[in-house]
Amino acid sequence: MTRRTTLNLPQLRAFLAVVDAGGFSAAAAELGMSQSAVSHAVASLERELAAPLLIRAHPVRTTVLGERVLPHARMALSAVRSVEQLAAEATGTMTGTVRLAATPTVCQGLVPGLLRHWREDQPLVTVRVFEGDSSEVSAWLEDGTADAAVLIDPPPATAGSYPHPGVQLATDGYRALLPRDHPLAEEPAVDLRDLEDDPFLISPNGCEARVRTIHRLAGLRFSPTHRVRDLATLISMVQAGIGVTVLSEVSRSLIPADLVLLPLKPDTSRRLVLTGPQNRPWHPALRTLADSAAGHLAHTASCTAGPAVGQPLPSRSS
């Protein structure tokens, strides 16, 4: 006979907070509880399961059982949040917290404007940002660490997607980043083939596959001189005259005055899509945020005569 346990939500919430924060002290600050209360909640959960879930180290790590429990705990809390938010939606008092994951360039170039708009348009909804590379962002959305994500070129949604495929925030074109004193800096656009003799810099953090594709379309061999993970380091190296690189248009606000970001040939772009998980219902507040973002970006584009953004995406069956 299976032993009956009395698990509760505070225990699961404390367990997830410790895992995500990497320790009990940080989890306590995140939850607004004392460290001893968090420790007690996790210990109670472990007693109920008759096995340890965490290895008390720096940082804290999950045991084999803890790793197996983790996705189920996330799903349980996600379901509770969804029930709470459905009630809020029905009464017209949409509140809650949506955890949004995005890549560094999107976090730095696009997300701040959305956060500012959402704060004004949906003041009772809190958005918490998680920054990671493309693979981390997709994994967080899949396992429930994040409720929403800005995905890069996601595959078309199937007819059964929850609750709809998402909202395209922007069509983000790729650009050449050059020092302002570069011989091609005054050109209206730059052909990648004209940069063949320049040392090429690349950040493997999510965009290398697309830059490889641009080189292939241009008939060039992809052979970067330097690889750096951090975007700020990449920009600093271009500033220092060490080489040139390719970034997306969403990075423009990050570019210092002594550099130029120019249209690139071959002309290529990526889609930035705000969406929720495809394998479970969306956080109800996300639907509100997605609709709000679509309206905001469509209005901004119409005022600036920019490219079409903020459009709901059709499903594969439409």
C-alpha positions as YAML, in Angstrom:
chain: A
units: angstrom
residues:
- id: 1
  name: MET
  ca: [0.00, 0.00, 0.00]
- id: 2
  name: THR
  ca: [1.32, 3.43, -0.94]
- id: 3
  name: ARG
  ca: [2.04, 5.65, 2.06]
- id: 4
  name: ARG
  ca: [-0.16, 8.74, 2.12]
- id: 5
  name: THR
  ca: [1.74, 12.02, 2.33]
- id: 6
  name: THR
  ca: [0.57, 15.50, 3.29]
- id: 7
  name: LEU
  ca: [2.53, 17.66, 0.89]
- id: 8
  name: ASN
  ca: [1.57, 21.32, 0.75]
- id: 9
  name: LEU
  ca: [2.22, 24.27, -1.51]
- id: 10
  name: PRO
  ca: [4.48, 26.23, 0.89]
- id: 11
  name: GLN
  ca: [6.81, 23.23, 1.00]
- id: 12
  name: LEU
  ca: [6.97, 22.99, -2.79]
- id: 13
  name: ARG
  ca: [7.35, 26.75, -3.12]
- id: 14
  name: ALA
  ca: [10.28, 26.77, -0.67]
- id: 15
  name: PHE
  ca: [11.94, 23.81, -2.44]
- id: 16
  name: LEU
  ca: [11.73, 25.52, -5.85]
- id: 17
  name: ALA
  ca: [12.95, 28.83, -4.47]
- id: 18
  name: VAL
  ca: [16.05, 27.22, -2.95]
- id: 19
  name: VAL
  ca: [16.85, 25.41, -6.21]
- id: 20
  name: ASP
  ca: [16.33, 28.52, -8.36]
- id: 21
  name: ALA
  ca: [18.19, 30.87, -6.01]
- id: 22
  name: GLY
  ca: [21.02, 28.43, -5.31]
- id: 23
  name: GLY
  ca: [20.76, 28.64, -1.54]
- id: 24
  name: PHE
  ca: [18.51, 29.07, 1.49]
- id: 25
  name: SER
  ca: [19.45, 32.68, 2.25]
- id: 26
  name: ALA
  ca: [18.72, 33.90, -1.28]
- id: 27
  name: ALA
  ca: [15.50, 31.89, -1.36]
- id: 28
  name: ALA
  ca: [14.37, 33.45, 1.91]
- id: 29
  name: ALA
  ca: [14.94, 36.94, 0.50]
- id: 30
  name: GLU
  ca: [13.02, 36.00, -2.64]
- id: 31
  name: LEU
  ca: [10.05, 34.63, -0.69]
- id: 32
  name: GLY
  ca: [10.05, 37.33, 1.99]
- id: 33
  name: MET
  ca: [10.54, 34.70, 4.73]
- id: 34
  name: SER
  ca: [13.17, 33.97, 7.32]
- id: 35
  name: GLN
  ca: [15.91, 31.54, 6.37]
- id: 36
  name: SER
  ca: [14.87, 29.21, 9.19]
- id: 37
  name: ALA
  ca: [11.28, 29.12, 7.85]
- id: 38
  name: VAL
  ca: [12.51, 28.16, 4.37]
- id: 39
  name: SER
  ca: [14.80, 25.51, 5.83]
- id: 40
  name: HIS
  ca: [11.95, 24.12, 7.93]
- id: 41
  name: ALA
  ca: [9.60, 23.94, 4.91]
- id: 42
  name: VAL
  ca: [12.15, 22.03, 2.81]
- id: 43
  name: ALA
  ca: [13.01, 19.70, 5.68]
- id: 44
  name: SER
  ca: [9.30, 18.98, 6.21]
- id: 45
  name: LEU
  ca: [8.95, 18.13, 2.52]
- id: 46
  name: GLU
  ca: [11.92, 15.77, 2.74]
- id: 47
  name: ARG
  ca: [10.43, 14.08, 5.82]
- id: 48
  name: GLU
  ca: [7.15, 13.58, 3.98]
- id: 49
  name: LEU
  ca: [8.99, 11.95, 1.08]
- id: 50
  name: ALA
  ca: [11.32, 10.02, 3.41]
- id: 51
  name: ALA
  ca: [14.34, 11.02, 1.33]
- id: 52
  name: PRO
  ca: [16.59, 14.07, 0.85]
- id: 53
  name: LEU
  ca: [15.87, 16.37, -2.10]
- id: 54
  name: LEU
  ca: [18.83, 18.74, -1.72]
- id: 55
  name: ILE
  ca: [22.55, 18.50, -1.18]
- id: 56
  name: ARG
  ca: [23.44, 21.27, 1.27]
- id: 57
  name: ALA
  ca: [26.47, 22.76, -0.45]
- id: 58
  name: HIS
  ca: [27.44, 26.05, -2.08]
- id: 59
  name: PRO
  ca: [25.51, 26.34, -4.29]
- id: 60
  name: VAL
  ca: [22.76, 24.00, -3.19]
- id: 61
  name: ARG
  ca: [22.21, 21.09, -5.60]
- id: 62
  name: THR
  ca: [19.39, 18.62, -6.07]
- id: 63
  name: THR
  ca: [19.72, 14.92, -5.30]
- id: 64
  name: VAL
  ca: [18.66, 12.38, -7.92]
- id: 65
  name: LEU
  ca: [15.20, 12.31, -6.35]
- id: 66
  name: GLY
  ca: [15.15, 16.09, -6.09]
- id: 67
  name: GLU
  ca: [15.87, 16.39, -9.81]
- id: 68
  name: ARG
  ca: [12.96, 14.05, -10.56]
- id: 69
  name: VAL
  ca: [10.61, 15.91, -8.22]
- id: 70
  name: LEU
  ca: [11.55, 19.32, -9.65]
- id: 71
  name: PRO
  ca: [9.41, 19.37, -12.83]
- id: 72
  name: HIS
  ca: [6.38, 18.02, -10.97]
- id: 73
  name: ALA
  ca: [6.73, 20.69, -8.29]
- id: 74
  name: ARG
  ca: [6.91, 23.36, -10.99]
- id: 75
  name: MET
  ca: [3.82, 21.99, -12.69]
- id: 76
  name: ALA
  ca: [1.91, 21.89, -9.38]
- id: 77
  name: LEU
  ca: [2.63, 25.54, -8.58]
- id: 78
  name: SER
  ca: [1.96, 26.54, -12.18]
- id: 79
  name: ALA
  ca: [-1.47, 24.91, -11.98]
- id: 80
  name: VAL
  ca: [-2.27, 26.72, -8.74]
- id: 81
  name: ARG
  ca: [-1.24, 30.06, -10.25]
- id: 82
  name: SER
  ca: [-3.43, 29.37, -13.27]
- id: 83
  name: VAL
  ca: [-6.47, 28.65, -11.08]
- id: 84
  name: GLU
  ca: [-5.87, 31.85, -9.10]
- id: 85
  name: GLN
  ca: [-5.43, 33.92, -12.22]
- id: 86
  name: LEU
  ca: [-8.52, 32.46, -13.92]
- id: 87
  name: ALA
  ca: [-10.52, 33.64, -10.92]
- id: 88
  name: ALA
  ca: [-8.89, 37.06, -11.15]
- id: 89
  name: GLU
  ca: [-9.67, 37.22, -14.87]
- id: 90
  name: ALA
  ca: [-13.31, 36.34, -14.25]
- id: 91
  name: THR
  ca: [-13.69, 39.13, -11.70]
- id: 92
  name: GLY
  ca: [-11.77, 41.67, -13.75]
- id: 93
  name: THR
  ca: [-8.95, 41.97, -11.22]
- id: 94
  name: MET
  ca: [-6.01, 40.53, -13.14]
- id: 95
  name: THR
  ca: [-3.03, 40.27, -10.82]
- id: 96
  name: GLY
  ca: [-0.06, 37.99, -10.28]
- id: 97
  name: THR
  ca: [3.51, 37.40, -11.33]
- id: 98
  name: VAL
  ca: [4.65, 36.24, -14.77]
- id: 99
  name: ARG
  ca: [8.21, 34.96, -15.12]
- id: 100
  name: LEU
  ca: [9.58, 36.00, -18.52]
- id: 101
  name: ALA
  ca: [12.70, 34.45, -20.06]
- id: 102
  name: ALA
  ca: [14.69, 36.03, -22.89]
- id: 103
  name: THR
  ca: [18.18, 36.15, -24.39]
- id: 104
  name: PRO
  ca: [20.64, 38.93, -23.43]
- id: 105
  name: THR
  ca: [20.14, 41.03, -26.58]
- id: 106
  name: VAL
  ca: [16.36, 40.83, -26.23]
- id: 107
  name: CYS
  ca: [16.57, 41.60, -22.48]
- id: 108
  name: GLN
  ca: [18.72, 44.64, -23.14]
- id: 109
  name: GLY
  ca: [17.17, 45.95, -26.35]
- id: 110
  name: LEU
  ca: [13.47, 45.06, -26.30]
- id: 111
  name: VAL
  ca: [12.31, 43.97, -22.85]
- id: 112
  name: PRO
  ca: [12.88, 47.29, -20.98]
- id: 113
  name: GLY
  ca: [10.34, 49.07, -23.20]
- id: 114
  name: LEU
  ca: [7.82, 46.28, -22.70]
- id: 115
  name: LEU
  ca: [8.31, 46.32, -18.93]
- id: 116
  name: ARG
  ca: [7.72, 50.07, -18.87]
- id: 117
  name: HIS
  ca: [4.54, 49.69, -20.94]
- id: 118
  name: TRP
  ca: [3.22, 46.78, -18.90]
- id: 119
  name: ARG
  ca: [3.85, 48.66, -15.66]
- id: 120
  name: GLU
  ca: [1.60, 51.46, -16.92]
- id: 121
  name: ASP
  ca: [-1.00, 49.32, -18.71]
- id: 122
  name: GLN
  ca: [-1.20, 46.37, -16.27]
- id: 123
  name: PRO
  ca: [-0.02, 47.74, -12.91]
- id: 124
  name: LEU
  ca: [-1.33, 44.75, -10.91]
- id: 125
  name: VAL
  ca: [0.70, 42.22, -12.93]
- id: 126
  name: THR
  ca: [4.36, 41.80, -11.98]
- id: 127
  name: VAL
  ca: [6.84, 40.58, -14.60]
- id: 128
  name: ARG
  ca: [10.08, 38.99, -13.44]
- id: 129
  name: VAL
  ca: [12.83, 38.63, -16.04]
- id: 130
  name: PHE
  ca: [15.14, 35.62, -16.41]
- id: 131
  name: GLU
  ca: [18.07, 36.14, -18.79]
- id: 132
  name: GLY
  ca: [19.72, 33.18, -20.50]
- id: 133
  name: ASP
  ca: [20.97, 31.90, -23.83]
- id: 134
  name: SER
  ca: [18.57, 30.48, -26.42]
- id: 135
  name: SER
  ca: [18.78, 26.89, -25.17]
- id: 136
  name: GLU
  ca: [18.27, 27.95, -21.53]
- id: 137
  name: VAL
  ca: [15.27, 30.10, -22.42]
- id: 138
  name: SER
  ca: [13.57, 27.23, -24.26]
- id: 139
  name: ALA
  ca: [14.34, 24.79, -21.43]
- id: 140
  name: TRP
  ca: [12.99, 27.16, -18.77]
- id: 141
  name: LEU
  ca: [9.74, 27.56, -20.68]
- id: 142
  name: GLU
  ca: [9.45, 23.79, -21.13]
- id: 143
  name: ASP
  ca: [10.14, 22.81, -17.51]
- id: 144
  name: GLY
  ca: [8.06, 25.56, -15.88]
- id: 145
  name: THR
  ca: [10.89, 27.74, -14.57]
- id: 146
  name: ALA
  ca: [9.44, 30.48, -16.78]
- id: 147
  name: ASP
  ca: [5.79, 31.16, -17.60]
- id: 148
  name: ALA
  ca: [6.62, 32.99, -20.82]
- id: 149
  name: ALA
  ca: [9.53, 33.60, -23.15]
- id: 150
  name: VAL
  ca: [10.60, 35.69, -26.09]
- id: 151
  name: LEU
  ca: [11.68, 32.95, -28.47]
- id: 152
  name: ILE
  ca: [13.79, 33.39, -31.58]
- id: 153
  name: ASP
  ca: [12.31, 31.85, -34.73]
- id: 154
  name: PRO
  ca: [10.11, 29.32, -32.91]
- id: 155
  name: PRO
  ca: [8.57, 26.58, -35.06]
- id: 156
  name: PRO
  ca: [4.96, 27.09, -36.18]
- id: 157
  name: ALA
  ca: [2.49, 26.19, -33.48]
- id: 158
  name: THR
  ca: [0.23, 23.20, -33.93]
- id: 159
  name: ALA
  ca: [-3.53, 23.40, -33.95]
- id: 160
  name: GLY
  ca: [-3.71, 22.22, -30.33]
- id: 161
  name: SER
  ca: [-1.34, 24.84, -28.90]
- id: 162
  name: TYR
  ca: [-2.25, 26.49, -25.58]
- id: 163
  name: PRO
  ca: [-3.94, 28.88, -25.92]
- id: 164
  name: HIS
  ca: [-2.65, 30.43, -29.15]
- id: 165
  name: PRO
  ca: [0.72, 30.52, -30.95]
- id: 166
  name: GLY
  ca: [1.92, 33.83, -29.51]
- id: 167
  name: VAL
  ca: [2.60, 37.38, -30.60]
- id: 168
  name: GLN
  ca: [5.40, 38.38, -32.92]
- id: 169
  name: LEU
  ca: [7.08, 41.32, -31.23]
- id: 170
  name: ALA
  ca: [9.46, 42.22, -34.04]
- id: 171
  name: THR
  ca: [11.19, 41.18, -37.23]
- id: 172
  name: ASP
  ca: [14.78, 41.69, -36.15]
- id: 173
  name: GLY
  ca: [17.22, 42.24, -39.02]
- id: 174
  name: TYR
  ca: [20.92, 41.49, -38.85]
- id: 175
  name: ARG
  ca: [23.41, 44.35, -39.11]
- id: 176
  name: ALA
  ca: [27.16, 44.92, -39.48]
- id: 177
  name: LEU
  ca: [28.82, 46.52, -36.44]
- id: 178
  name: LEU
  ca: [31.83, 48.64, -37.42]
- id: 179
  name: PRO
  ca: [34.00, 51.35, -35.87]
- id: 180
  name: ARG
  ca: [32.93, 54.80, -37.02]
- id: 181
  name: ASP
  ca: [36.33, 55.30, -38.67]
- id: 182
  name: HIS
  ca: [36.02, 52.08, -40.72]
- id: 183
  name: PRO
  ca: [36.29, 52.67, -44.50]
- id: 184
  name: LEU
  ca: [32.72, 51.36, -44.98]
- id: 185
  name: ALA
  ca: [31.15, 53.23, -42.06]
- id: 186
  name: GLU
  ca: [29.55, 55.89, -44.29]
- id: 187
  name: GLU
  ca: [27.94, 53.38, -46.66]
- id: 188
  name: PRO
  ca: [24.12, 52.99, -46.55]
- id: 189
  name: ALA
  ca: [24.58, 49.20, -46.35]
- id: 190
  name: VAL
  ca: [27.46, 46.75, -46.12]
- id: 191
  name: ASP
  ca: [27.95, 43.56, -48.10]
- id: 192
  name: LEU
  ca: [29.39, 40.87, -45.87]
- id: 193
  name: ARG
  ca: [31.81, 39.96, -48.65]
- id: 194
  name: ASP
  ca: [33.39, 43.42, -48.33]
- id: 195
  name: LEU
  ca: [34.32, 42.55, -44.73]
- id: 196
  name: GLU
  ca: [36.13, 39.35, -45.66]
- id: 197
  name: ASP
  ca: [39.56, 40.84, -44.90]
- id: 198
  name: ASP
  ca: [38.50, 42.20, -41.47]
- id: 199
  name: PRO
  ca: [39.05, 40.05, -38.36]
- id: 200
  name: PHE
  ca: [35.60, 38.70, -37.49]
- id: 201
  name: LEU
  ca: [34.33, 38.50, -33.90]
- id: 202
  name: ILE
  ca: [31.49, 36.27, -32.75]
- id: 203
  name: SER
  ca: [29.53, 35.59, -29.61]
- id: 204
  name: PRO
  ca: [28.45, 31.94, -29.49]
- id: 205
  name: ASN
  ca: [25.62, 32.96, -27.13]
- id: 206
  name: GLY
  ca: [22.68, 32.08, -29.33]
- id: 207
  name: CYS
  ca: [23.41, 33.85, -32.64]
- id: 208
  name: GLU
  ca: [26.35, 31.91, -34.09]
- id: 209
  name: ALA
  ca: [24.14, 29.53, -36.08]
- id: 210
  name: ARG
  ca: [22.42, 32.45, -37.79]
- id: 211
  name: VAL
  ca: [25.70, 34.24, -38.51]
- id: 212
  name: ARG
  ca: [26.99, 31.00, -40.04]
- id: 213
  name: THR
  ca: [23.92, 30.98, -42.28]
- id: 214
  name: ILE
  ca: [24.59, 34.56, -43.40]
- id: 215
  name: HIS
  ca: [28.15, 33.61, -44.34]
- id: 216
  name: ARG
  ca: [26.86, 30.61, -46.28]
- id: 217
  name: LEU
  ca: [24.36, 32.78, -48.16]
- id: 218
  name: ALA
  ca: [27.20, 35.17, -49.02]
- id: 219
  name: GLY
  ca: [29.37, 32.29, -50.25]
- id: 220
  name: LEU
  ca: [31.95, 32.91, -47.53]
- id: 221
  name: ARG
  ca: [33.77, 30.58, -45.17]
- id: 222
  name: PHE
  ca: [32.88, 31.22, -41.55]
- id: 223
  name: SER
  ca: [36.17, 31.62, -39.69]
- id: 224
  name: PRO
  ca: [35.95, 33.94, -36.66]
- id: 225
  name: THR
  ca: [39.16, 35.31, -35.20]
- id: 226
  name: HIS
  ca: [37.79, 35.65, -31.65]
- id: 227
  name: ARG
  ca: [34.88, 34.12, -29.74]
- id: 228
  name: VAL
  ca: [33.55, 35.95, -26.69]
- id: 229
  name: ARG
  ca: [30.49, 35.08, -24.62]
- id: 230
  name: ASP
  ca: [29.58, 38.50, -23.25]
- id: 231
  name: LEU
  ca: [27.90, 41.05, -25.53]
- id: 232
  name: ALA
  ca: [29.57, 43.99, -23.76]
- id: 233
  name: THR
  ca: [32.98, 42.42, -24.38]
- id: 234
  name: LEU
  ca: [32.13, 41.94, -28.05]
- id: 235
  name: ILE
  ca: [31.16, 45.60, -28.44]
- id: 236
  name: SER
  ca: [34.28, 46.74, -26.56]
- id: 237
  name: MET
  ca: [36.51, 44.73, -28.88]
- id: 238
  name: VAL
  ca: [34.94, 46.36, -31.94]
- id: 239
  name: GLN
  ca: [35.46, 49.74, -30.26]
- id: 240
  name: ALA
  ca: [39.13, 48.88, -29.81]
- id: 241
  name: GLY
  ca: [39.50, 48.14, -33.52]
- id: 242
  name: ILE
  ca: [40.16, 44.44, -32.98]
- id: 243
  name: GLY
  ca: [37.59, 43.40, -35.56]
- id: 244
  name: VAL
  ca: [34.01, 43.64, -36.80]
- id: 245
  name: THR
  ca: [30.91, 41.60, -36.06]
- id: 246
  name: VAL
  ca: [27.25, 41.05, -36.89]
- id: 247
  name: LEU
  ca: [24.48, 41.91, -34.42]
- id: 248
  name: SER
  ca: [20.74, 42.22, -34.71]
- id: 249
  name: GLU
  ca: [18.79, 45.47, -34.95]
- id: 250
  name: VAL
  ca: [17.38, 45.03, -31.44]
- id: 251
  name: SER
  ca: [20.92, 45.71, -30.16]
- id: 252
  name: ARG
  ca: [20.93, 49.28, -31.56]
- id: 253
  name: SER
  ca: [20.18, 50.99, -28.25]
- id: 254
  name: LEU
  ca: [23.32, 49.38, -26.79]
- id: 255
  name: ILE
  ca: [25.71, 50.66, -29.46]
- id: 256
  name: PRO
  ca: [28.03, 53.53, -28.37]
- id: 257
  name: ALA
  ca: [28.48, 56.65, -30.48]
- id: 258
  name: ASP
  ca: [31.89, 55.62, -31.86]
- id: 259
  name: LEU
  ca: [30.38, 52.56, -33.59]
- id: 260
  name: VAL
  ca: [27.87, 52.21, -36.43]
- id: 261
  name: LEU
  ca: [25.27, 49.51, -37.00]
- id: 262
  name: LEU
  ca: [24.57, 49.22, -40.74]
- id: 263
  name: PRO
  ca: [22.15, 47.17, -42.86]
- id: 264
  name: LEU
  ca: [23.81, 43.99, -44.01]
- id: 265
  name: LYS
  ca: [23.76, 42.10, -47.28]
- id: 266
  name: PRO
  ca: [22.60, 39.37, -47.65]
- id: 267
  name: ASP
  ca: [19.48, 40.71, -45.96]
- id: 268
  name: THR
  ca: [18.41, 38.28, -43.22]
- id: 269
  name: SER
  ca: [16.30, 38.58, -40.09]
- id: 270
  name: ARG
  ca: [14.83, 36.64, -37.20]
- id: 271
  name: ARG
  ca: [11.38, 36.63, -35.60]
- id: 272
  name: LEU
  ca: [11.05, 37.55, -31.93]
- id: 273
  name: VAL
  ca: [7.91, 35.91, -30.55]
- id: 274
  name: LEU
  ca: [6.35, 36.35, -27.10]
- id: 275
  name: THR
  ca: [4.75, 33.03, -26.23]
- id: 276
  name: GLY
  ca: [3.88, 30.61, -23.48]
- id: 277
  name: PRO
  ca: [4.50, 26.87, -23.18]
- id: 278
  name: GLN
  ca: [3.14, 24.59, -25.87]
- id: 279
  name: ASN
  ca: [2.59, 21.60, -23.57]
- id: 280
  name: ARG
  ca: [0.32, 23.13, -20.92]
- id: 281
  name: PRO
  ca: [-2.13, 26.03, -20.46]
- id: 282
  name: TRP
  ca: [-0.68, 29.51, -20.32]
- id: 283
  name: HIS
  ca: [-0.56, 31.58, -17.19]
- id: 284
  name: PRO
  ca: [-3.82, 33.57, -17.59]
- id: 285
  name: ALA
  ca: [-2.07, 36.90, -17.02]
- id: 286
  name: LEU
  ca: [0.19, 36.14, -19.98]
- id: 287
  name: ARG
  ca: [-2.73, 36.40, -22.36]
- id: 288
  name: THR
  ca: [-3.36, 39.89, -21.05]
- id: 289
  name: LEU
  ca: [0.32, 40.85, -21.37]
- id: 290
  name: ALA
  ca: [0.54, 39.43, -24.90]
- id: 291
  name: ASP
  ca: [-2.52, 41.36, -26.07]
- id: 292
  name: SER
  ca: [-1.18, 44.50, -24.38]
- id: 293
  name: ALA
  ca: [2.23, 44.10, -26.05]
- id: 294
  name: ALA
  ca: [0.64, 43.53, -29.46]
- id: 295
  name: GLY
  ca: [-1.37, 46.73, -29.23]
- id: 296
  name: HIS
  ca: [1.54, 48.75, -27.90]
- id: 297
  name: LEU
  ca: [4.03, 47.62, -30.55]
- id: 298
  name: ALA
  ca: [1.56, 47.95, -33.42]
- id: 299
  name: HIS
  ca: [0.84, 51.53, -32.30]
- id: 300
  name: THR
  ca: [4.56, 52.29, -32.00]
- id: 301
  name: ALA
  ca: [5.25, 50.87, -35.48]
- id: 302
  name: SER
  ca: [2.42, 52.90, -37.04]
- id: 303
  name: CYS
  ca: [3.74, 56.10, -35.45]
- id: 304
  name: THR
  ca: [7.31, 55.49, -36.68]
- id: 305
  name: ALA
  ca: [6.45, 53.91, -40.05]
- id: 306
  name: GLY
  ca: [8.46, 50.89, -38.95]
- id: 307
  name: PRO
  ca: [8.03, 47.22, -39.86]
- id: 308
  name: ALA
  ca: [4.89, 45.34, -38.89]
- id: 309
  name: VAL
  ca: [5.16, 44.12, -35.31]
- id: 310
  name: GLY
  ca: [2.82, 43.06, -32.57]
- id: 311
  name: GLN
  ca: [0.87, 40.62, -34.73]
- id: 312
  name: PRO
  ca: [-0.78, 37.45, -33.40]
- id: 313
  name: LEU
  ca: [0.72, 34.47, -35.21]
- id: 314
  name: PRO
  ca: [-1.49, 32.04, -37.13]
- id: 315
  name: SER
  ca: [-1.46, 28.40, -36.14]
- id: 316
  name: ARG
  ca: [-0.16, 25.80, -38.56]
- id: 317
  name: SER
  ca: [-3.71, 24.73, -39.34]
- id: 318
  name: SER
  ca: [-4.89, 28.19, -40.41]
...
